[in-house]
Coordinates of C-alpha atoms in Angstrom, one line a residue:
X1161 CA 111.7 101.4 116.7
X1162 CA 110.6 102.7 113.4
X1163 CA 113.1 101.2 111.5
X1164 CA 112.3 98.0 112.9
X1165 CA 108.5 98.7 112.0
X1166 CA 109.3 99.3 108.9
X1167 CA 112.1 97.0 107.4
X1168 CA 109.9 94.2 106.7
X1169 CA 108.5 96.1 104.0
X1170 CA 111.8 96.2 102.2
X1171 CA 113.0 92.9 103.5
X1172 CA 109.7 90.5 102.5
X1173 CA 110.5 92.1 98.7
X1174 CA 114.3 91.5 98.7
X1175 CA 113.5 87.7 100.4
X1176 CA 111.8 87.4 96.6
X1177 CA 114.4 88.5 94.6
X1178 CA 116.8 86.5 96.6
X1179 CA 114.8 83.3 96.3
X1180 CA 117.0 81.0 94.5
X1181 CA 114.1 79.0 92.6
X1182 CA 112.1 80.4 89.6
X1183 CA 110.4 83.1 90.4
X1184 CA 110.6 85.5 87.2
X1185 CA 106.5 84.8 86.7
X1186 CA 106.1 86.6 90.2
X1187 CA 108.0 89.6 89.7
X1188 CA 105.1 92.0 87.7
X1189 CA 102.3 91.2 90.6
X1190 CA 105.1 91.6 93.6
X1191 CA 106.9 94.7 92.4
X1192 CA 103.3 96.7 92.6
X1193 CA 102.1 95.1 95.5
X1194 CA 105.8 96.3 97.1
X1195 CA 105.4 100.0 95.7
X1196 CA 101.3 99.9 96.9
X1197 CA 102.2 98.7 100.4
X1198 CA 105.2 101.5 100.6
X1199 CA 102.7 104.2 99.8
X1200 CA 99.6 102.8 102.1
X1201 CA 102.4 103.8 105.3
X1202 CA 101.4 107.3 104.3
X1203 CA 98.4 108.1 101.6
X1204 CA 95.1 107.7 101.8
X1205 CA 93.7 104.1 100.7
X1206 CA 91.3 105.8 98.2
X1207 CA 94.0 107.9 96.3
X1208 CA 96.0 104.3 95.6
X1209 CA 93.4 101.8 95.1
X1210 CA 92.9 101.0 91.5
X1211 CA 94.6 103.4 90.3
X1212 CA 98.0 102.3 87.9
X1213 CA 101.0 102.7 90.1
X1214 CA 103.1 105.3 87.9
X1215 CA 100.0 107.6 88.1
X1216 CA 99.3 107.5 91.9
X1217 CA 99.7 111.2 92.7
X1218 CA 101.8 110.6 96.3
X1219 CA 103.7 113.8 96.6
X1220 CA 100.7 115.8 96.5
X1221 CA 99.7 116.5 100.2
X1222 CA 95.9 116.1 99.6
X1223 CA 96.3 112.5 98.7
X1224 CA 98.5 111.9 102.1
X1225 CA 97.5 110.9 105.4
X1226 CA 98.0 113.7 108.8
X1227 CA 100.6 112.9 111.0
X1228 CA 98.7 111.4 113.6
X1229 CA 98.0 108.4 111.1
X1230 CA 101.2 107.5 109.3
X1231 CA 102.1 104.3 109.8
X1232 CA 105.7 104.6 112.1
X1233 CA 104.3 101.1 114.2
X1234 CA 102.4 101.1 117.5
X1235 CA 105.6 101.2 119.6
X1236 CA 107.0 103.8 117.7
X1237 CA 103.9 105.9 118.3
X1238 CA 103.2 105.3 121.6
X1239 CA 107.1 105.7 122.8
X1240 CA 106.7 109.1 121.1
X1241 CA 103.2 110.2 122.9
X1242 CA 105.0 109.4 126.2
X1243 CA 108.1 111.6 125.6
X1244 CA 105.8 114.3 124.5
X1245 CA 103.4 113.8 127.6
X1246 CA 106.4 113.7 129.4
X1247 CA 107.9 116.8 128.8
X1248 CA 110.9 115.1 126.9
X1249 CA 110.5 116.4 123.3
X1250 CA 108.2 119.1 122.1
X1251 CA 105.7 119.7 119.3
X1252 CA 108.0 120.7 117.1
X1253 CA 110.5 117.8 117.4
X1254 CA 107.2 115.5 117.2
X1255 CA 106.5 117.2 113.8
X1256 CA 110.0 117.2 112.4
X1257 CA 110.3 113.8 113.3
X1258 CA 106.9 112.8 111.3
X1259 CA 107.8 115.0 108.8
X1260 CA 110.8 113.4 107.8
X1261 CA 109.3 109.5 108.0
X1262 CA 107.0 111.3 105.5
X1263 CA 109.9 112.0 103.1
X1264 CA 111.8 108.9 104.1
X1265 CA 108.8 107.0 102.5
X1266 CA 108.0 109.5 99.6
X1267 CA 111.5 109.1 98.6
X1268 CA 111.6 105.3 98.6
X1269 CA 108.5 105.2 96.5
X1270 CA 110.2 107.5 94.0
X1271 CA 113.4 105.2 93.9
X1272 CA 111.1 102.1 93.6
X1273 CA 109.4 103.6 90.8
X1274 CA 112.9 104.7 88.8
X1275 CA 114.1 101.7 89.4
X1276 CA 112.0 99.2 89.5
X1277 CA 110.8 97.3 86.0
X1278 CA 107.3 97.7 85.8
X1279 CA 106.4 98.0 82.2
X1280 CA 108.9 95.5 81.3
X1281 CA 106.5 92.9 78.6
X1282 CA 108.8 89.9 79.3
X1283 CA 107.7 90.2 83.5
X1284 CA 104.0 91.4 82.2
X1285 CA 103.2 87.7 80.1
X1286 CA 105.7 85.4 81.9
X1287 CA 102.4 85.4 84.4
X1288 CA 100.6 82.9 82.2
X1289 CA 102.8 80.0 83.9
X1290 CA 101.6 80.7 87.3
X1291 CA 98.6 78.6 87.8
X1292 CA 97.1 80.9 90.5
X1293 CA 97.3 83.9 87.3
X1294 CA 96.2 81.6 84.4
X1295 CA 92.8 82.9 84.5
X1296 CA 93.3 86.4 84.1
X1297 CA 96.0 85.4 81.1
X1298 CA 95.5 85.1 77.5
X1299 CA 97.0 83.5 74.9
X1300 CA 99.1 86.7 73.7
X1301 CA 101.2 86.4 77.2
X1302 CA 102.1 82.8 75.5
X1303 CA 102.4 83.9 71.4
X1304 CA 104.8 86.7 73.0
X1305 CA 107.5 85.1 73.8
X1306 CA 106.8 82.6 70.5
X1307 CA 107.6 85.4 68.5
X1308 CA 110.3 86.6 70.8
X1309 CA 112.5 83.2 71.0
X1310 CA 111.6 82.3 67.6
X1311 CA 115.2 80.4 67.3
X1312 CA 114.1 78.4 70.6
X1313 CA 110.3 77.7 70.3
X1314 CA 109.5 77.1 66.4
X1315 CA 105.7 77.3 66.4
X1316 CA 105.1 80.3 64.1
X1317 CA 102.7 78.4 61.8
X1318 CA 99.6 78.5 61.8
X1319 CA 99.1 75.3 62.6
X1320 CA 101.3 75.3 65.5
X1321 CA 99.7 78.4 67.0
X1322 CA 96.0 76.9 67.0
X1323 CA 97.2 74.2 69.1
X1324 CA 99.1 75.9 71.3
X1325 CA 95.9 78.2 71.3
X1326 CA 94.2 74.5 72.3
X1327 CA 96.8 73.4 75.0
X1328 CA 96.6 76.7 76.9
X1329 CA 92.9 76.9 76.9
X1330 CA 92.8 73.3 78.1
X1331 CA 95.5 74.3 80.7
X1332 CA 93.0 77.0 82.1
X1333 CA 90.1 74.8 82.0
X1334 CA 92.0 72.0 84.1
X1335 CA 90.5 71.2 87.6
X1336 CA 92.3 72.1 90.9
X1337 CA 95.3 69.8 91.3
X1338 CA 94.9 66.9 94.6
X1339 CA 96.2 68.0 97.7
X1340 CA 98.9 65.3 97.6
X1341 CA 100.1 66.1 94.6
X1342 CA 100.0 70.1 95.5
X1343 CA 102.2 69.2 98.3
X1344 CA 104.4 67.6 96.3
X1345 CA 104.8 70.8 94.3
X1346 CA 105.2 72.8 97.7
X1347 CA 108.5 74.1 99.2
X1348 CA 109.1 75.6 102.3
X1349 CA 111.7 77.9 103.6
X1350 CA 112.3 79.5 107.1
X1351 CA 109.9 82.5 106.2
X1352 CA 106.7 81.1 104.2
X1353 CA 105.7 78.1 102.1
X1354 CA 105.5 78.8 98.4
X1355 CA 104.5 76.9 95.4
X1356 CA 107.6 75.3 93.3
X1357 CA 106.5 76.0 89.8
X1358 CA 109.2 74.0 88.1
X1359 CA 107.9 71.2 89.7
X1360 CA 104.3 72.0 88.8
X1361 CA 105.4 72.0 85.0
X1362 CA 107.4 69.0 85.0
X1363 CA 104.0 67.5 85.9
X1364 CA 102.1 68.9 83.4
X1365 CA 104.5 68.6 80.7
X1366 CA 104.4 64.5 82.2
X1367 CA 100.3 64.2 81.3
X1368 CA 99.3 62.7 78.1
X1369 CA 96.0 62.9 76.0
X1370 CA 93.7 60.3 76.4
X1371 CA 93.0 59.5 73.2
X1372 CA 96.5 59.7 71.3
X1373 CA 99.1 59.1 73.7
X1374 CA 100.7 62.2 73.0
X1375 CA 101.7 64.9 75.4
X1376 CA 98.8 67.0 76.4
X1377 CA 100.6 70.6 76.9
X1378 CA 103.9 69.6 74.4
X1379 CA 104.2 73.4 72.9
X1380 CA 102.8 75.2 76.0
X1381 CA 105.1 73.1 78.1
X1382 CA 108.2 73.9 76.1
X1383 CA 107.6 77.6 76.1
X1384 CA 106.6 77.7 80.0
X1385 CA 110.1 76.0 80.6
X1386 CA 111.8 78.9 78.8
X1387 CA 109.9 81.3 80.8
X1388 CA 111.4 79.6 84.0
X1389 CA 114.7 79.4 82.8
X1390 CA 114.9 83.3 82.9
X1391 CA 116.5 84.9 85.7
X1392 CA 114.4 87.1 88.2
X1393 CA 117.2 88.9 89.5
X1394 CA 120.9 89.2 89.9
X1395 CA 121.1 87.5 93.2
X1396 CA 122.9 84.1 91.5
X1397 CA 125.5 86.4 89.9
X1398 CA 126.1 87.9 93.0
X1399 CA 126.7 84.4 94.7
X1400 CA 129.1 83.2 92.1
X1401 CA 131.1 86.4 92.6
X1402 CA 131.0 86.3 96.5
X1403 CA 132.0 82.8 95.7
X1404 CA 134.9 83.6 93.9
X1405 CA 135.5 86.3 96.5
X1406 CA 136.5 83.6 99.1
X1407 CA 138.6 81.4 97.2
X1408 CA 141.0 83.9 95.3
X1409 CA 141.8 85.9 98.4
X1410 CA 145.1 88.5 99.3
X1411 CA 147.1 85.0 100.1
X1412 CA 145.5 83.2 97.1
X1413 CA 145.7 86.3 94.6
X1414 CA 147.4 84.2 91.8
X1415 CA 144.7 81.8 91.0
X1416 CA 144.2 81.8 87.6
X1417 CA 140.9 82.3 85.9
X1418 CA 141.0 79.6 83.2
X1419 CA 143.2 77.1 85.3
X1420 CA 142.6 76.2 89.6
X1421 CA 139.9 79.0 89.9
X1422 CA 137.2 77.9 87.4
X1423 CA 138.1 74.1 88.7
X1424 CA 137.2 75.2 92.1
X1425 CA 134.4 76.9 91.3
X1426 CA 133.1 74.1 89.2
X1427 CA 133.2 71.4 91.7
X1428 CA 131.9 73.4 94.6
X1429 CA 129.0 74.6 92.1
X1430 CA 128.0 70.8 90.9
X1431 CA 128.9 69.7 95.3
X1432 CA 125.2 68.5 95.9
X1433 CA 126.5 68.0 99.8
X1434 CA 128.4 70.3 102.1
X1435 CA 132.1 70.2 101.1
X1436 CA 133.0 68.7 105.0
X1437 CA 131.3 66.1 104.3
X1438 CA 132.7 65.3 100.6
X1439 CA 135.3 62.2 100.2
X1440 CA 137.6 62.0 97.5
X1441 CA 137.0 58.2 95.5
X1442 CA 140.7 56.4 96.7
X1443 CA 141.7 56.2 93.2
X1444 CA 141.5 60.3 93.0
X1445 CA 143.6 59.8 95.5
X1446 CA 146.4 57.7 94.6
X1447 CA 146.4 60.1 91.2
X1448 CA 146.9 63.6 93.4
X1449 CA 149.8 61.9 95.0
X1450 CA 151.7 61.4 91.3
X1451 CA 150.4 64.4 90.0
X1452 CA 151.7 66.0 93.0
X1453 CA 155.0 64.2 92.6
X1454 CA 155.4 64.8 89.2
X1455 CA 154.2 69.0 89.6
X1456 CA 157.0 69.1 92.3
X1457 CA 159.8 68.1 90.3
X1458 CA 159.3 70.3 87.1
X1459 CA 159.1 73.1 89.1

């Protein structure tokens, strides 16, 4: 019962990093909203609000909430004050048991925050391309990753930089977008509807000025696509791997890396369909029957 109380904590987090469309602008907001939420199951609400999350103090016992207010879920809780009104477990297994949910969460904080980038500057100004963040963002989250990717976004000049300073102020000042077009930018999933920011930026990289004709956001555009192009976690490595995994299996062990592995994994990769439902063109075909031929007699 407590572990089901409590999983959805870890699980709405992971469902993030699992999340196969850009979501690397997300990452600095969610990671401390994760790590607040962990430690509001067992401190005080004063000792963590606005406070910076590596200074929150929540191994000191002061700061924590008494047993009788941790946050184990109402079933929990009231399955355990009926075995103890019951005569089925005592105090002391009451205590030992809220005793070590209290380490149980201490500890996952402490792995959350060893683990878990959250001074990482690339995360911290990749926020400027979300459009519910662009407020609080300022044009050094943007000239950042200028002078980072210098080889990739060549607007170092002066001149360059004033109007990108121009296209990101205009991008702040821009009015709400329509409904019909938000919903056009709008995915949803089995768990929550989210916003699709590539799609947002291919239509604001589309709008032109007015006046000359010319793209309205044509540096700021450029550098919000490299933004989305980085990765927010390892989960598509992983796929490709477990991919790879199911193809060259025990039976199947001499596939070879360079030759009928890589073609495998190409053409399931760049399958826009289910592969049940792929048919081979009739003159691939006719050519696997000769090619077949012909492999069979040479060897």
């Amino acid at each position: 019962m407590f572990y089901q109380a409590t999983l959805p904590t870890f699980t709405d987090f992971n469902l993030l990093l699992q999340r196969q469309c850009f979501s690397v602008h997300l990452l600095h907001k969610q990671m401390h909203l994760y790590i607040r939420k962990l430690m509001s199951k067992f401190m005080k609400p004063e000792k963590i609000k606005d406070i910076r999350v590596s200074d929150i103090q929540y191994k000191a016992e002061e700061n924590q909430l008494p047993d009788s207010k941790l946050t184990i879920g109402f079933t929990t809780r009231g399955t355990l004050n009926r075995l103890l009104e019951g005569g089925d477990i005592s105090e002391t297994q009451v205590k030992k048991f809220l005793g070590g949910v209290r380490s149980f969460f201490c500890e996952a904080v402490s792995y959350a925050l060893s683990r878990l980038p959250l001074d990482e500057p690339v995360l911290q100004h990749a926020t400027f391309v979300d459009w519910h963040q662009k407020m609080e963002a300022s044009i050094d989250d943007v000239l950042f990753f200028i002078d980072r990717f210098q080889h990739l976004l060549p607007f170092n000049s002066p001149q360059d930089q004033d109007k990108v300073q121009e296209e990101f102020t205009d991008y702040q000042m821009m009015d709400e977008v329509s409904s019909r077009q938000w919903k056009e930018f709008t995915s949803t999933d089995a768990e929550a509807e989210f916003l699709r920011i590539d799609k947002l930026w291919v239509h604001l990289s589309s709008l032109k000025n007015e006046v000359t004709g010319q793209p309205r956001f044509l540096r700021l555009a450029k550098v919000a696509q490299l933004v989305l192009c980085l990765p927010h976690s390892n989960a598509d490595a992983e796929r490709v791997f477990s991919s790879i995994g199911l193809n060259k299996t025990d039976t199947r062990n001499a596939l070879h890396l360079n030759g009928t592995l890589s073609s495998i994994m190409t053409i399931k990769m760049a399958a826009s369909e289910p592969r049940c439902r792929f048919e081979p063109p009739a003159e691939v075909l006719r050519a696997s029957r000769s090619a077949t031929s012909s492999y069979n007699k040479s060897h």
